[in-house]
Amino acid sequence: MDLAYQQCINPDCNATYSVSEVHVACAQCGALLDIRYDWQRVAVPKSMAFFEHRWMTKGESGPGVLDFSGVWRFRELLPFYRTESDIVTVGEGRTNLQQAHLLAPQIGLNKGRLFLQYEGLNPSGSFKDNGMTAAFTHARMVGARRVACASTGNTSASLALYAALSQIPGVVFIGSGKIAYGKLSQALDYGALTLQIQGDFDACLRRVRQIAVDRPDLGIYLMNSVNPFRLEGQKAIMYRVLEAMNWEVPDWIVVPGGNLGNCSAFGKAFSEMQCLGLIKKVPRLAVIQASGANPLYELVTQKGLKWNGGRFDRKRVAEYYGQLDGADVHAHTIASAIEIGRPVNLPKALRSLDFMQGVVRQVDDETILEHKAMVGRFGFGCEPASAASVAGAHLLVEEGLIGRDERVVCILTGHLLKDPDATVKYHTGVDMKAVQEKAPRQEPKGRLACRPVPVPDDLEAVVRALQ
Ligand code: F0G
C-alpha cells in the first residue's frame, strides 16, 4: 500500500485518489487536490535537525545523489514516490539564505532582521525547480508520455530543463510577447516545443488544461501548480529556510504571489511540520502582488474573502472575475512572472493565509523596480517579481504590522539574469524589447535550433501544433 494518496480539498467532497492516478482537479467536484500521507507509516525523524547530517554527505555507493538535492534530502516529508529510482533530480535546491545587513535598514528593519532566500541559485534560475523535480518524479512513476505547462517564463524554463534531463518530451505554452527573454532562451536551449499563444498567461493555462483533460489521445501530463505533486517539492524551500536559521522559526515569510502555488506550498509545509511536532511556532505569511495583477489582494484585503474551513464564498470570487471579464480587464505588470489574473491556487492560498495568519498587499511597478535595484545594489540581485517581496516587507514595516525587530524572510524567487531587459531599461532608459522586435530576422542555422511556434489561441490550432 502506498504511503501517499491524493485528496480533494473541498470539505464537502474529500474524495481520494491513488498516487498512480493523474488528475488536474477532483474528478467529483472540480476542486484542487492535495497530496496526503499516512504519517503513522512514514519513518519521520523526531526533529528537523536530523536532516542536517545529509548535507554534503556521500552515500554508501558514491555521492549521495538524493542528499545532494535540497528537496530530496527532506524526502521523509514528501514520501509519495515508490522507489528512489523514480526520483528525477538535478541537484536542485542548493540555495541559500542571506542575512541582508545592508538592505535591512533601507526597508526599516533593524540590522540582522532581514533574510533573503535566494532561489535564483537553482539550476534553471528560479524556485520552480523545487516543484518540477517532484512533479517529474510523479510523471515518471505514472509513465507520462509528454509533459506540458502554461507559463510566464520560469515554469517553462524549469519544465524544459527537467524534460531534457528525463527525456520526456516537453511542451510549453507561453503568451506571445509576455515572457522575459532570459526565460524564453532557456526553453529553446533545453529543446522544449515552445508554443507562443496569442494571448496572456491566463489564456495559455485555460488552453493547456483543456488539452490535458479533453484530449487524452495527445498524452499531455500537466506540470502547472494545479498539479499537487509540484507543491510537495516547493515545501522544501521552507525546510531550507528553517535549516539556515538553525531551526528557529522566523516571524514572517514574505513571498510574491502570482498563480499562488508557492504560498500554498508554504502553508502546507508548516501545517504538516506542526502536526508532526517538528516545530512549535508558525510564522506569519505575507503574500505580495503587483497592483496590476492583484486578484488575491482585491478578494482578500478589499472584499474580505476568507478560507472559512474550505467553504469560502465562491460566489464572491465568480462575481469579481465576472466584473473583470465584463470590463475586459487583463493583468498587466512589469513583473511579468506574476502577471496573472486568475490564480488557480486561490483556494489553497486562502487556506495558507488562514493557517499562517497571513496578509496580502499590493505594490506598484515603480516600487517593485526600485526595490529590485536595491536588492542588486546591496549585493544579491533578483528579477522584478521577486523584488515584490522586499517591496511588500517595506510596506508592512511602514504600516507598523511588521515590527522593526521581527525576523523577516523574503523569498527571492528568480535570478537577476532572467529578465535583463527590465534591468537595462531601469538603468539606461533603453527598451531592449522594442529594439529586438525591430531587428531584422535571419533563418536560424544551428543544428539544434528550436524555434518557437506562433499559434492562435484556438483549440484546433493548438492540437495541430501538437500532432
Ligand atoms: N516569482 C517568480 C520569479 C515567478 O516566476 C513566479 C511564478 C512567482 C514569483 C509567483 O509564484 O505562482 O507560486 O505565486 N511564475 C509562474 C511561471 C507562474 O509560469 O513561471 P506563484
PDB file of C-alpha atoms and ligand atoms in Angstrom, residues 125-128 149-157 183 201 224-225 230-231 234 255-264 287 289 336-340 343 345 383-386 411-415 418, ligand 1:
ATOM      1  CA  GLY A 125      17.469  30.068 -12.037  1.00  0.00           C
ATOM      2  CA  SER A 126      14.169  30.060 -10.144  1.00  0.00           C
ATOM      3  CA  PHE A 127      12.313  28.367  -7.304  1.00  0.00           C
ATOM      4  CA  LYS A 128      10.331  26.339  -9.839  1.00  0.00           C
ATOM      5  CA  CYS A 149       2.667  23.741 -18.890  1.00  0.00           C
ATOM      6  CA  ALA A 150       1.480  27.280 -19.417  1.00  0.00           C
ATOM      7  CA  SER A 151       3.965  29.775 -18.122  1.00  0.00           C
ATOM      8  CA  THR A 152       5.002  33.347 -17.539  1.00  0.00           C
ATOM      9  CA  GLY A 153       8.518  32.023 -18.188  1.00  0.00           C
ATOM     10  CA  ASN A 154      10.083  30.350 -15.197  1.00  0.00           C
ATOM     11  CA  THR A 155       7.854  27.285 -15.118  1.00  0.00           C
ATOM     12  CA  SER A 156       8.571  26.769 -18.817  1.00  0.00           C
ATOM     13  CA  ALA A 157      12.340  27.116 -18.284  1.00  0.00           C
ATOM     14  CA  LYS A 183      13.344  32.620 -19.773  1.00  0.00           C
ATOM     15  CA  PHE A 201      -0.878  33.529 -19.251  1.00  0.00           C
ATOM     16  CA  ASN A 224       1.358  23.674 -13.700  1.00  0.00           C
ATOM     17  CA  SER A 225       0.875  24.121  -9.980  1.00  0.00           C
ATOM     18  CA  ARG A 230       4.702  20.154  -7.664  1.00  0.00           C
ATOM     19  CA  LEU A 231       3.704  21.839  -4.452  1.00  0.00           C
ATOM     20  CA  GLN A 234       8.090  23.553  -3.118  1.00  0.00           C
ATOM     21  CA  VAL A 255       6.550  35.911  -0.882  1.00  0.00           C
ATOM     22  CA  PRO A 256       5.400  37.294  -4.236  1.00  0.00           C
ATOM     23  CA  GLY A 257       2.028  35.929  -5.362  1.00  0.00           C
ATOM     24  CA  GLY A 258       1.152  35.046  -8.964  1.00  0.00           C
ATOM     25  CA  ASN A 259      -0.533  31.706  -9.508  1.00  0.00           C
ATOM     26  CA  LEU A 260      -0.252  31.281  -5.709  1.00  0.00           C
ATOM     27  CA  GLY A 261       1.483  27.913  -5.747  1.00  0.00           C
ATOM     28  CA  ASN A 262       4.372  28.927  -3.521  1.00  0.00           C
ATOM     29  CA  CYS A 263       2.317  30.424  -0.705  1.00  0.00           C
ATOM     30  CA  SER A 264       0.057  27.351  -0.886  1.00  0.00           C
ATOM     31  CA  VAL A 287       1.713  37.493   0.013  1.00  0.00           C
ATOM     32  CA  GLN A 289       1.060  41.060  -5.563  1.00  0.00           C
ATOM     33  CA  SER A 336       5.875  39.558 -15.959  1.00  0.00           C
ATOM     34  CA  ALA A 337       6.391  36.435 -13.826  1.00  0.00           C
ATOM     35  CA  ILE A 338       3.366  37.372 -11.719  1.00  0.00           C
ATOM     36  CA  GLU A 339       1.218  38.846 -14.485  1.00  0.00           C
ATOM     37  CA  ILE A 340      -1.692  36.557 -13.666  1.00  0.00           C
ATOM     38  CA  PRO A 343      -4.647  32.343  -9.974  1.00  0.00           C
ATOM     39  CA  ASN A 345      -4.355  28.072  -6.414  1.00  0.00           C
ATOM     40  CA  GLU A 383      14.113  39.562 -11.177  1.00  0.00           C
ATOM     41  CA  PRO A 384      11.256  42.083 -10.830  1.00  0.00           C
ATOM     42  CA  ALA A 385       8.616  39.693  -9.442  1.00  0.00           C
ATOM     43  CA  SER A 386      10.971  38.592  -6.685  1.00  0.00           C
ATOM     44  CA  ILE A 411      11.758  34.847  -0.899  1.00  0.00           C
ATOM     45  CA  LEU A 412      13.768  35.956  -3.936  1.00  0.00           C
ATOM     46  CA  THR A 413      12.080  33.664  -6.404  1.00  0.00           C
ATOM     47  CA  GLY A 414      14.105  34.240  -9.582  1.00  0.00           C
ATOM     48  CA  HIS A 415      17.589  35.222 -10.729  1.00  0.00           C
ATOM     49  CA  LYS A 418      16.103  36.109 -16.010  1.00  0.00           C
TER      50      LYS A 418
HETATM   51  N1  F0G B   1       8.264  34.831  -8.752  1.00  0.00           N
HETATM   52  C1  F0G B   1       8.685  34.327  -9.922  1.00  0.00           C
HETATM   53  C2  F0G B   1      10.064  34.660 -10.365  1.00  0.00           C
HETATM   54  C3  F0G B   1       7.833  33.510 -10.688  1.00  0.00           C
HETATM   55  O1  F0G B   1       8.254  33.005 -11.827  1.00  0.00           O
HETATM   56  C4  F0G B   1       6.535  33.254 -10.225  1.00  0.00           C
HETATM   57  C5  F0G B   1       5.596  32.444 -10.983  1.00  0.00           C
HETATM   58  C6  F0G B   1       6.148  33.798  -8.994  1.00  0.00           C
HETATM   59  C7  F0G B   1       7.035  34.583  -8.290  1.00  0.00           C
HETATM   60  C8  F0G B   1       4.814  33.563  -8.425  1.00  0.00           C
HETATM   61  O2  F0G B   1       4.753  32.323  -7.835  1.00  0.00           O
HETATM   62  O3  F0G B   1       2.771  31.402  -8.993  1.00  0.00           O
HETATM   63  O4  F0G B   1       3.686  30.331  -6.954  1.00  0.00           O
HETATM   64  O5  F0G B   1       2.521  32.529  -6.824  1.00  0.00           O
HETATM   65  N2  F0G B   1       5.775  32.082 -12.161  1.00  0.00           N
HETATM   66  C9  F0G B   1       4.937  31.148 -12.896  1.00  0.00           C
HETATM   67  C10 F0G B   1       5.558  30.766 -14.211  1.00  0.00           C
HETATM   68  C11 F0G B   1       3.529  31.472 -12.946  1.00  0.00           C
HETATM   69  O6  F0G B   1       4.852  30.388 -15.149  1.00  0.00           O
HETATM   70  O7  F0G B   1       6.775  30.789 -14.298  1.00  0.00           O
HETATM   71  P1  F0G B   1       3.343  31.592  -7.624  1.00  0.00           P
END
